[in-house]
Coordinates of C-alpha atoms and ligand atoms in Angstrom, one line a residue:
M102 CA -7.8 -34.6 16.8
R103 CA -6.9 -36.3 20.0
W104 CA -4.2 -34.5 22.0
T105 CA -2.4 -37.7 22.6
Q106 CA -2.0 -38.3 19.0
T107 CA -0.7 -34.9 17.9
L108 CA 2.4 -32.8 18.8
I109 CA 1.7 -29.9 21.0
P110 CA 4.8 -29.1 22.9
T111 CA 3.6 -26.5 25.3
M112 CA 6.1 -24.7 27.5
K113 CA 5.4 -23.3 31.0
E114 CA 8.3 -20.9 31.1
V115 CA 8.8 -17.8 28.9
P116 CA 11.7 -18.6 26.7
A117 CA 14.7 -16.3 27.7
D118 CA 15.5 -15.0 24.2
A119 CA 11.9 -14.3 23.2
E120 CA 11.1 -10.5 23.6
V121 CA 7.9 -9.8 22.1
P122 CA 4.5 -11.5 23.0
S123 CA 4.0 -13.2 19.6
H124 CA 7.4 -14.9 19.8
Q125 CA 6.9 -16.0 23.3
L126 CA 3.3 -17.2 22.8
M127 CA 4.1 -18.9 19.5
L128 CA 6.9 -20.9 21.2
R129 CA 5.0 -21.5 24.5
A130 CA 1.9 -22.7 22.7
G131 CA 3.9 -25.2 20.6
L132 CA 3.2 -23.4 17.3
V133 CA 6.7 -23.1 16.1
R134 CA 10.3 -24.0 17.0
Q135 CA 13.5 -22.2 15.9
L136 CA 15.9 -23.9 13.5
M137 CA 18.4 -21.1 13.5
A138 CA 18.3 -17.3 13.6
G139 CA 15.5 -16.2 11.2
A140 CA 14.2 -19.7 10.4
Y141 CA 11.3 -21.4 12.2
S142 CA 9.7 -24.8 11.9
Y143 CA 5.9 -24.7 12.0
L144 CA 4.5 -27.4 14.2
P145 CA 1.1 -29.0 13.5
L146 CA -0.8 -26.4 15.6
G147 CA 1.0 -23.4 14.1
Y148 CA 0.8 -24.9 10.5
R149 CA -2.9 -25.3 10.9
A150 CA -3.4 -21.7 11.7
L151 CA -1.0 -20.7 8.8
R152 CA -3.0 -22.8 6.4
K153 CA -6.2 -21.2 7.4
A154 CA -4.8 -17.7 6.9
E155 CA -3.5 -19.0 3.5
A156 CA -6.9 -20.3 2.5
I157 CA -8.6 -16.9 3.3
V158 CA -5.9 -15.1 1.2
R159 CA -6.4 -17.6 -1.6
E160 CA -10.3 -17.3 -1.4
E161 CA -10.2 -13.5 -1.5
M162 CA -7.6 -13.3 -4.4
E163 CA -9.8 -15.6 -6.4
R164 CA -12.9 -13.5 -5.5
A165 CA -11.0 -10.5 -6.8
G166 CA -10.5 -12.2 -10.1
A167 CA -6.7 -13.0 -9.7
L168 CA -5.3 -16.3 -11.1
E169 CA -3.1 -18.5 -9.2
V170 CA 0.3 -19.5 -10.5
H171 CA 3.3 -21.1 -9.0
L172 CA 6.8 -19.8 -10.0
P173 CA 10.3 -21.2 -9.2
A174 CA 11.9 -20.0 -6.0
L175 CA 15.3 -20.6 -7.6
Q176 CA 16.0 -17.8 -10.1
P177 CA 18.8 -16.9 -12.5
I178 CA 20.9 -14.0 -11.3
D179 CA 21.0 -12.2 -14.7
L180 CA 17.2 -11.3 -14.3
F181 CA 18.1 -9.3 -11.3
E182 CA 21.1 -7.8 -13.1
K183 CA 18.7 -6.6 -15.9
T184 CA 16.4 -4.8 -13.4
G185 CA 19.3 -3.4 -11.4
R186 CA 18.0 -5.1 -8.3
K187 CA 21.0 -7.2 -7.6
D188 CA 22.7 -4.1 -6.5
A189 CA 19.5 -2.4 -5.0
F190 CA 19.0 -5.6 -2.7
G191 CA 22.7 -5.9 -2.1
N192 CA 23.3 -8.4 0.8
V193 CA 19.5 -9.1 1.2
L194 CA 19.5 -11.0 -2.0
I195 CA 20.5 -14.6 -1.3
N196 CA 22.6 -15.6 -4.3
F197 CA 25.3 -18.2 -5.0
E198 CA 26.9 -20.2 -7.6
V199 CA 26.3 -24.0 -8.2
R200 CA 28.3 -26.3 -10.5
R201 CA 26.6 -27.8 -13.3
G202 CA 28.7 -30.0 -15.6
D203 CA 31.7 -27.9 -16.6
R204 CA 30.4 -24.4 -15.7
N205 CA 29.1 -22.5 -12.7
V206 CA 25.7 -21.2 -12.7
H207 CA 24.8 -18.1 -10.6
L208 CA 21.4 -18.3 -8.9
A209 CA 19.3 -16.4 -6.5
L210 CA 16.6 -17.4 -4.1
G211 CA 13.6 -15.1 -4.9
P212 CA 13.0 -12.3 -2.5
T213 CA 10.0 -11.4 -4.6
H214 CA 9.0 -12.5 -8.1
E215 CA 8.7 -9.2 -10.3
E216 CA 11.7 -10.4 -12.4
V217 CA 10.4 -13.9 -13.0
I218 CA 6.8 -13.0 -13.7
T219 CA 7.7 -10.1 -15.9
D220 CA 10.1 -12.4 -17.9
L221 CA 7.3 -15.0 -18.2
I222 CA 4.8 -12.4 -19.3
S223 CA 7.1 -10.9 -21.9
K224 CA 7.1 -14.3 -23.7
L225 CA 3.2 -14.8 -23.2
V226 CA 1.7 -11.5 -24.0
T227 CA 1.9 -9.7 -27.3
T228 CA -1.4 -7.7 -27.8
Y229 CA -3.7 -5.5 -25.8
R230 CA -6.4 -8.0 -26.4
Q231 CA -4.8 -10.3 -23.9
L232 CA -4.8 -7.7 -21.1
P233 CA -5.7 -6.9 -18.3
F234 CA -5.1 -9.7 -15.9
T235 CA -3.7 -10.3 -12.4
L236 CA -1.8 -13.3 -11.3
F237 CA -0.9 -14.4 -7.9
Q238 CA 0.9 -17.1 -6.0
I239 CA 1.5 -18.1 -2.4
Q240 CA 5.3 -19.1 -2.0
T241 CA 8.2 -19.1 0.2
K242 CA 10.5 -16.0 -0.2
F243 CA 14.0 -15.5 0.9
R244 CA 15.7 -12.5 2.2
N245 CA 19.0 -12.4 4.1
E246 CA 18.0 -10.5 7.2
E247 CA 21.0 -8.8 8.9
R248 CA 19.1 -8.8 12.0
P249 CA 16.4 -11.5 12.2
R250 CA 14.3 -10.9 15.3
F251 CA 10.9 -10.8 17.0
G252 CA 10.4 -14.4 16.3
V253 CA 8.5 -15.0 13.0
L254 CA 7.9 -11.3 12.6
R255 CA 11.3 -10.8 10.8
T256 CA 12.8 -13.9 9.3
S257 CA 14.9 -14.9 6.3
E258 CA 12.4 -17.2 4.9
F259 CA 8.7 -16.6 4.9
L260 CA 5.4 -17.4 3.2
M261 CA 4.2 -14.5 1.1
K262 CA 1.2 -14.0 -1.2
D263 CA 2.5 -12.0 -4.1
A264 CA 0.2 -10.7 -7.0
Y265 CA 1.1 -8.9 -10.1
S266 CA -1.5 -7.0 -12.3
F267 CA -0.8 -6.4 -16.0
S268 CA -2.5 -3.5 -17.7
T269 CA -2.4 -1.4 -20.8
D270 CA -3.4 1.9 -19.3
V271 CA -3.7 3.8 -15.9
E272 CA -7.5 3.2 -15.7
Q273 CA -7.0 -0.6 -15.9
L274 CA -4.1 -0.3 -13.4
D275 CA -6.3 1.6 -11.0
A276 CA -9.1 -0.9 -11.3
A277 CA -6.7 -3.8 -10.4
Y278 CA -5.2 -1.7 -7.6
N279 CA -8.5 -1.0 -6.0
A280 CA -9.6 -4.6 -6.4
M281 CA -6.5 -5.8 -4.6
Y282 CA -6.9 -3.0 -1.9
A283 CA -10.6 -4.2 -1.3
A284 CA -9.6 -7.7 -1.2
Y285 CA -6.8 -7.0 1.4
C286 CA -9.4 -5.3 3.7
R287 CA -11.5 -8.3 3.5
I288 CA -8.6 -10.6 4.2
Y289 CA -7.5 -8.8 7.3
A290 CA -11.1 -8.5 8.7
R291 CA -11.7 -12.2 8.0
C292 CA -8.5 -13.0 9.9
G293 CA -9.9 -10.9 13.0
L294 CA -7.1 -8.4 12.7
E295 CA -7.5 -4.7 13.5
Y296 CA -5.8 -3.2 10.4
L297 CA -5.1 0.2 9.0
P298 CA -4.3 1.1 5.3
V299 CA -1.7 3.8 5.4
E300 CA -0.2 5.9 2.5
A301 CA 3.2 4.9 1.8
E302 CA 6.3 5.7 -0.2
S303 CA 7.0 3.0 -2.9
G304 CA 10.4 2.3 -1.6
P305 CA 13.2 0.5 -3.5
I306 CA 10.7 -1.4 -5.7
G307 CA 9.9 1.7 -7.8
G308 CA 6.7 3.5 -8.8
D309 CA 4.7 6.2 -7.2
A310 CA 1.4 5.3 -5.4
S311 CA 1.3 2.7 -2.7
H312 CA -0.4 1.8 0.5
E313 CA 0.8 -0.3 3.3
F314 CA -1.5 -2.3 5.4
M315 CA -0.6 -2.1 9.2
V316 CA -1.7 -3.8 12.4
P317 CA -1.2 -1.3 15.2
A318 CA 0.9 -3.1 17.9
G319 CA 3.0 -1.8 20.6
N320 CA 6.0 -3.8 19.4
G321 CA 5.6 -3.1 15.7
E322 CA 8.7 -2.0 14.0
D323 CA 6.9 0.6 11.8
Q324 CA 5.7 4.0 12.8
I325 CA 2.2 5.0 11.6
V326 CA 1.1 8.6 11.7
R327 CA -2.8 8.9 12.0
C328 CA -5.3 11.6 12.6
S329 CA -7.7 11.5 15.6
G330 CA -10.3 13.3 13.5
C331 CA -10.4 11.8 10.1
S332 CA -9.2 8.7 8.2
Y333 CA -5.9 10.1 7.3
A334 CA -3.0 7.6 8.0
A335 CA 0.3 7.3 6.5
N336 CA 3.7 5.9 7.3
M337 CA 6.4 7.9 8.7
E338 CA 8.3 8.4 5.4
R339 CA 5.3 9.5 3.8
A340 CA 3.1 11.5 6.4
D341 CA 2.4 15.1 5.7
T342 CA 1.6 17.6 8.5
G343 CA -0.9 20.3 8.3
R344 CA 1.6 22.9 9.4
Q345 CA 1.7 26.2 7.4
S346 CA 4.4 28.4 6.0
V347 CA 5.4 31.0 8.5
D348 CA 5.2 34.8 8.0
I349 CA 8.9 35.7 8.0
S350 CA 8.5 39.3 7.1
A351 CA 7.5 39.9 10.8
G352 CA 11.1 39.6 12.0
A353 CA 12.4 39.5 15.5
D354 CA 14.6 41.7 17.7
G355 CA 15.6 39.3 20.2
A356 CA 18.8 38.9 22.1
T357 CA 22.2 40.0 20.7
L358 CA 24.0 37.5 18.2
T359 CA 26.8 36.1 20.2
K360 CA 29.6 33.7 19.1
V361 CA 30.4 31.4 21.9
P362 CA 33.3 29.0 22.1
T363 CA 32.3 25.3 21.9
P364 CA 35.4 23.4 21.5
G365 CA 34.9 19.7 20.3
V366 CA 31.2 20.1 20.8
T367 CA 29.4 18.8 17.7
T368 CA 26.2 17.2 18.6
I369 CA 22.8 18.7 19.7
D370 CA 23.1 16.9 23.0
Q371 CA 26.6 18.1 23.7
V372 CA 25.7 21.7 22.8
C373 CA 22.7 21.5 25.2
D374 CA 24.8 20.1 28.0
L375 CA 27.5 22.9 27.5
L376 CA 25.2 25.8 27.0
H377 CA 22.3 24.7 29.3
C378 CA 19.6 24.8 26.6
D379 CA 17.0 22.6 25.3
P380 CA 17.0 20.9 21.8
Q381 CA 14.0 22.9 20.9
Q382 CA 16.3 26.0 21.1
M383 CA 18.6 24.8 18.5
I384 CA 18.6 24.9 14.7
K385 CA 19.9 21.7 13.4
T386 CA 21.7 22.4 10.0
L387 CA 22.2 19.5 7.7
I388 CA 24.2 19.9 4.5
Y389 CA 22.8 17.8 1.6
V390 CA 23.9 17.6 -2.0
A391 CA 20.8 17.8 -4.3
D392 CA 21.3 17.0 -7.9
G393 CA 24.9 18.0 -7.4
K394 CA 24.3 21.3 -5.6
P395 CA 24.9 21.9 -1.9
I396 CA 21.9 22.9 0.2
A397 CA 21.5 23.6 3.9
V398 CA 18.4 22.0 5.5
L399 CA 17.3 23.5 8.7
V400 CA 15.1 21.7 11.3
R401 CA 14.6 22.3 14.9
G402 CA 17.1 20.6 17.2
D403 CA 14.7 18.0 18.5
H404 CA 13.1 17.1 15.0
E405 CA 14.2 14.6 12.4
A406 CA 14.6 15.8 8.7
N407 CA 12.6 13.7 6.3
E408 CA 14.7 13.1 3.2
G409 CA 11.6 12.3 1.1
K410 CA 10.1 15.7 2.0
V411 CA 13.4 17.5 1.4
R412 CA 13.6 15.8 -2.1
R413 CA 10.1 16.7 -2.9
A414 CA 10.5 20.3 -1.7
L415 CA 13.6 20.7 -4.0
N416 CA 12.0 18.7 -6.8
A417 CA 15.4 16.8 -6.8
T418 CA 16.1 13.5 -8.3
S419 CA 19.1 12.7 -6.2
L420 CA 19.7 13.7 -2.6
E421 CA 22.5 12.7 -0.3
L422 CA 24.2 14.1 2.8
A423 CA 27.3 16.2 1.9
D424 CA 30.8 14.6 2.5
E425 CA 33.4 16.4 4.8
V426 CA 34.9 18.3 2.0
S427 CA 31.7 19.8 0.7
I428 CA 30.7 20.7 4.3
L429 CA 34.0 22.5 4.8
E430 CA 33.4 24.3 1.4
V431 CA 30.0 25.8 2.4
T432 CA 30.6 26.4 6.0
G433 CA 34.3 26.9 6.3
A434 CA 34.2 24.5 9.3
P435 CA 34.5 20.8 10.1
V436 CA 31.3 18.7 10.4
G437 CA 29.3 19.7 13.5
F438 CA 29.4 23.6 13.3
A439 CA 27.2 24.4 10.4
G440 CA 24.5 27.1 10.8
P441 CA 22.4 29.4 8.8
V442 CA 24.2 32.6 9.6
G443 CA 26.6 33.4 6.7
I444 CA 26.6 30.0 5.2
R445 CA 27.7 29.9 1.4
C446 CA 24.8 27.9 0.1
P447 CA 21.0 28.3 -0.2
L448 CA 18.8 27.5 2.9
L449 CA 15.7 25.3 3.0
A450 CA 13.9 25.5 6.4
D451 CA 11.2 23.6 8.1
H452 CA 8.1 25.6 9.3
D453 CA 9.1 25.3 12.9
V454 CA 12.6 26.8 12.4
A455 CA 11.2 30.2 11.8
H456 CA 9.4 30.1 15.1
I457 CA 12.5 29.8 17.2
R458 CA 13.6 33.0 18.9
D459 CA 17.0 33.5 20.0
A460 CA 18.2 30.2 18.5
I461 CA 21.5 28.4 19.0
T462 CA 23.2 27.0 15.9
G463 CA 26.7 26.3 14.6
A464 CA 28.6 29.4 13.7
N465 CA 30.3 28.1 10.6
A466 CA 33.5 28.2 12.3
A467 CA 35.5 25.5 14.0
D468 CA 34.7 25.0 17.7
S469 CA 32.0 27.7 17.8
H470 CA 28.3 28.3 18.0
Y471 CA 26.1 31.4 17.9
T472 CA 23.5 32.1 20.5
G473 CA 20.6 34.7 20.0
V474 CA 20.1 33.8 16.3
N475 CA 16.9 35.2 14.8
V476 CA 15.3 34.8 11.5
R477 CA 15.3 37.8 9.0
R478 CA 17.8 39.7 11.2
D479 CA 20.6 37.1 11.1
Y480 CA 19.5 34.9 8.3
D481 CA 16.9 35.1 5.5
L482 CA 14.3 32.7 4.4
D483 CA 11.8 33.0 1.3
A484 CA 9.4 30.6 2.7
T485 CA 9.3 27.6 5.1
H486 CA 8.4 24.0 4.3
D487 CA 7.1 20.7 5.8
L488 CA 10.7 19.0 6.0
R489 CA 10.6 16.9 9.1
N490 CA 9.0 13.6 10.3
A491 CA 5.5 14.2 11.9
S492 CA 5.3 14.0 15.5
D493 CA 2.4 13.6 18.2
G494 CA 0.2 16.7 18.2
D495 CA 1.0 18.0 14.7
P496 CA -2.0 19.3 12.9
C497 CA -3.6 16.9 10.4
P498 CA -3.1 17.9 6.6
R499 CA -6.7 17.0 5.9
C500 CA -8.8 18.2 8.8
E501 CA -8.8 20.2 12.0
G502 CA -7.8 17.1 14.0
T503 CA -4.3 16.3 15.4
L504 CA -1.9 13.6 14.4
E505 CA -0.7 10.8 16.7
I506 CA 2.1 8.3 16.1
V507 CA 1.4 4.7 16.8
H508 CA 3.6 1.5 16.3
G509 CA 2.4 -1.1 13.7
I510 CA 3.3 -4.4 12.0
E511 CA 3.2 -4.2 8.3
V512 CA 1.1 -7.2 7.0
G513 CA 0.7 -6.2 3.4
H514 CA 1.4 -3.6 0.8
V515 CA 0.0 -2.5 -2.6
F516 CA 2.1 -0.8 -5.2
K517 CA 1.5 0.8 -8.6
L518 CA 4.7 -0.3 -10.2
G519 CA 4.3 1.3 -13.5
T520 CA 6.6 0.1 -16.3
K521 CA 10.0 -0.3 -14.4
Y522 CA 10.0 -4.1 -14.8
S523 CA 8.2 -4.4 -18.2
T524 CA 10.8 -1.8 -19.7
S525 CA 13.9 -3.5 -18.4
L526 CA 12.7 -7.0 -19.1
G527 CA 11.0 -6.2 -22.5
A528 CA 7.3 -7.0 -21.6
D529 CA 5.5 -5.2 -24.3
Y530 CA 2.2 -5.2 -26.1
V531 CA 1.0 -3.7 -29.3
D532 CA -2.2 -1.5 -29.2
E533 CA -4.9 -1.4 -31.8
N534 CA -2.7 0.8 -34.1
E535 CA 0.1 -1.7 -34.0
K536 CA 2.1 0.6 -31.8
R537 CA 4.4 -1.0 -29.1
H538 CA 4.1 -0.1 -25.3
P539 CA 5.5 -1.5 -22.1
I540 CA 2.9 -3.3 -19.9
I541 CA 1.8 -1.2 -16.9
M542 CA 2.1 -3.3 -13.7
G543 CA 1.1 -3.4 -10.1
C544 CA 2.3 -5.6 -7.3
Y545 CA 0.6 -6.7 -4.2
G546 CA 2.1 -8.5 -1.3
I547 CA 0.9 -10.1 1.9
G548 CA 3.1 -11.7 4.6
V549 CA 1.2 -14.8 5.5
N550 CA 3.3 -15.6 8.6
R551 CA 2.9 -12.1 9.7
I552 CA -0.9 -12.5 9.9
I553 CA -0.3 -15.4 12.5
A554 CA 2.3 -13.3 14.3
S555 CA 0.2 -10.3 14.3
I556 CA -2.8 -12.2 15.7
C557 CA -0.5 -13.6 18.5
E558 CA 1.0 -10.1 19.0
T559 CA -2.4 -8.3 19.4
R560 CA -4.8 -11.0 20.7
Y561 CA -3.7 -12.5 23.9
D562 CA -4.2 -12.1 27.7
E563 CA -2.0 -13.1 30.6
N564 CA -2.8 -16.9 30.1
G565 CA -2.2 -17.2 26.4
I566 CA -3.4 -16.7 22.9
V567 CA -7.0 -15.6 22.1
W568 CA -7.5 -16.9 18.5
P569 CA -10.2 -15.6 16.3
L570 CA -12.4 -18.3 15.2
S571 CA -11.5 -18.1 11.5
I572 CA -7.8 -18.7 12.1
A573 CA -7.7 -20.8 15.3
P574 CA -5.9 -24.2 14.6
Y575 CA -9.1 -25.9 16.1
E576 CA -12.4 -24.3 16.6
V577 CA -13.5 -26.3 19.7
E578 CA -11.5 -28.0 22.5
I579 CA -13.2 -30.7 24.5
I580 CA -11.8 -31.3 27.9
P581 CA -12.8 -34.5 29.7
L582 CA -11.7 -33.9 33.3
N583 CA -11.0 -37.5 34.2
I584 CA -10.2 -39.9 31.4
A585 CA -10.4 -42.9 33.8
D586 CA -14.1 -42.1 34.3
E587 CA -15.8 -44.1 31.7
D588 CA -19.0 -42.0 31.7
V589 CA -16.9 -38.8 31.2
M590 CA -15.0 -40.4 28.3
S591 CA -18.0 -41.8 26.5
V592 CA -19.9 -38.4 26.6
A593 CA -16.8 -36.6 25.6
T594 CA -16.0 -38.9 22.7
R595 CA -19.6 -38.7 21.6
F596 CA -19.5 -34.9 21.4
Y597 CA -16.1 -35.2 19.7
E598 CA -17.5 -37.4 17.1
E599 CA -20.7 -35.5 16.6
L600 CA -19.0 -32.2 16.2
Q601 CA -16.4 -33.6 13.7
A602 CA -19.2 -35.1 11.7
A603 CA -20.8 -31.6 11.6
G604 CA -17.5 -30.3 10.0
V605 CA -16.2 -28.7 13.1
D606 CA -12.5 -28.6 13.9
V607 CA -12.2 -30.3 17.2
L608 CA -9.3 -31.1 19.6
M609 CA -9.9 -33.3 22.6
D610 CA -7.5 -33.2 25.5
D611 CA -7.6 -36.9 26.3
R612 CA -4.3 -36.8 28.2
K613 CA -4.1 -38.3 31.7
A614 CA -3.5 -35.1 33.5
R615 CA -5.0 -33.0 36.3
P616 CA -7.8 -30.6 35.2
G617 CA -5.7 -27.4 36.3
F618 CA -3.0 -28.6 33.9
K619 CA -5.2 -29.1 31.0
F620 CA -7.0 -25.8 31.7
K621 CA -3.8 -24.0 31.7
D622 CA -2.7 -25.5 28.4
A623 CA -6.1 -24.7 26.9
D624 CA -5.8 -21.1 27.8
L625 CA -2.3 -21.0 26.4
I626 CA -3.1 -22.5 23.0
G627 CA -6.3 -20.4 22.9
I628 CA -8.9 -22.6 21.0
P629 CA -11.9 -20.3 20.9
L630 CA -14.7 -22.6 22.3
R631 CA -14.2 -25.0 25.2
M632 CA -16.4 -27.7 26.5
V633 CA -15.6 -29.2 29.8
V634 CA -17.0 -32.7 30.6
G635 CA -16.8 -33.7 34.2
G636 CA -18.0 -36.4 36.6
K637 CA -19.8 -34.0 38.8
G638 CA -21.4 -32.0 35.9
L639 CA -22.7 -35.2 34.3
K640 CA -24.4 -36.3 37.6
A641 CA -26.2 -32.9 37.4
G642 CA -26.8 -33.6 33.6
Q643 CA -24.6 -30.7 32.6
V644 CA -21.5 -29.8 30.6
E645 CA -19.7 -26.5 30.7
I646 CA -19.2 -24.3 27.6
K647 CA -17.0 -21.1 27.5
W648 CA -15.5 -18.9 25.0
R649 CA -11.8 -18.3 25.4
W650 CA -12.6 -14.6 25.9
Q651 CA -15.3 -15.2 28.4
D652 CA -14.6 -15.3 32.1
N653 CA -17.1 -17.8 33.4
A654 CA -18.4 -21.0 31.8
D655 CA -22.1 -21.5 31.0
K656 CA -23.7 -24.8 32.2
V657 CA -25.8 -26.5 29.6
P658 CA -27.8 -29.7 29.5
V659 CA -25.8 -32.6 28.3
D660 CA -28.4 -33.4 25.7
S661 CA -28.2 -30.0 24.0
G662 CA -24.4 -29.8 24.2
A663 CA -23.5 -30.2 20.6
A664 CA -26.4 -28.2 19.4
E665 CA -25.3 -25.4 21.7
I666 CA -21.8 -25.5 20.4
L667 CA -22.8 -25.5 16.7
N668 CA -25.2 -22.6 17.6
R669 CA -22.5 -20.5 19.0
L670 CA -20.0 -21.2 16.4
A671 CA -22.8 -20.1 13.9
T672 CA -23.4 -16.9 15.7
Q673 CA -19.8 -16.1 16.0
R674 CA -19.2 -16.6 12.4
E675 CA -22.1 -14.3 11.5
T676 CA -20.7 -11.7 13.9
M677 CA -17.4 -11.7 12.1
A678 CA -18.9 -11.8 8.7
A679 CA -20.8 -8.5 9.6
S680 CA -17.5 -6.8 10.1
I681 CA -16.2 -7.7 6.5
P682 CA -16.3 -5.0 4.0
D683 CA -17.7 -5.5 0.6
Ligands
LIG159 ZN1 -7.5 14.5 9.9

């Protein structure tokens, strides 16, 4: 492609409303333009990169044995009512009524396709002989984002690869899940992304076992907990810590238990200000209602309770924060003055709570707190539990190493769904004994736009994007320095045609512009391999070749220019291939 014949609107300035590198770079390099909040148009350069990512995803899905389908984005709302997801999605589900003849039809724009595909399969599959199989599609999804932000990282409309496996038993489900997991590792490696599979909760989609695929990135919205010593990694909701239950029998003498007036002081920060203490000195007491019964959950003042862990420790199906009335019932005080001493409900404490000597907590009386609170003497615990979010330096649950918290961008997820959708939508099969069972499902998603955004978020320098060869909109950019120089243009054009004939994606910057201007744009759009053809070089019989990530160009003889380019591309492809897992 000749630059003068394409549309690459590069920008010098950093757009004011673009906060993160990927957003800034995708706008500046002319990959995308915003239509409205949460909706972006892909321009030719951006769309070429997106299509390359899509092609890799498709190849790996097919390699893993999945079959491609294409389902309607427009879906009847009653499917979402049958699975309960109309309420679960709430405002995120874009739905509306349209007029058809004399009636209104209520429709939704698909946020994912579990409903549509399960409904389809319920009509197509009858017997175990038809199973297992995995279907996938690459299609636009819609979610009404309350806060679309970070450019294309969080949008209301995005390209997603979603796959669904259909199995008769857990062994088949595990095989499908493992095949998808392996395919995902290959996809991200081929896209040149540093990725991390992390253990995850299944979230509102239902089911139990799941992994998220994260790209560690400073601006990532998700928090990843990972071990420095082993391969343990989990998202914040899921991550265990290796802390152990504390020996509470030892007890502590400590300071005298003292009730101090704290009028109107209800938050940890306010108490610390008033009593000149650190949050680590405080016991945070949260009143929950678990399966209808109140429970006081204790964590250290500087820690965050993790509701998933609390629910698992209690083996509870439902867990919610207590309302003001329930809090008054068990503490005898308004919200903000709860504490373990004399509270009228069972206690569930995090490991770290029992380590606090002379703690400060609410006194279960309005406008008062206790100081000098010590476990065993002032309140009793049977055991302590892992109830809080992991933090930097916590011990690993699997090895002797320590945990660290890093930010990441979620680029994919794999879920063992189970029978939630097949049960609610009647997708059954009969086994060899003519017995009927719901089909066991898995679902597997990849945000294709996020692959592009994650590359721009993690592979750049002060001058622009540094594309991996596999995803780059073009592989080679040829820069003739002076287009008025006939020799320069004829050599540049010859390379351009030779490389194109060899199947290389080539961009030639044939604009009438100063060399410095072209170099700046070349760095910004980040095409991996650059060839510069200049009048002076030609007189010395040379052209310059340079990788985007290389500091200085190599001078090579004009005659071997094209061979040199092809050679370098082949070597780079081999290097990338070596990093792809089986
Ligand atoms: Zn470890």
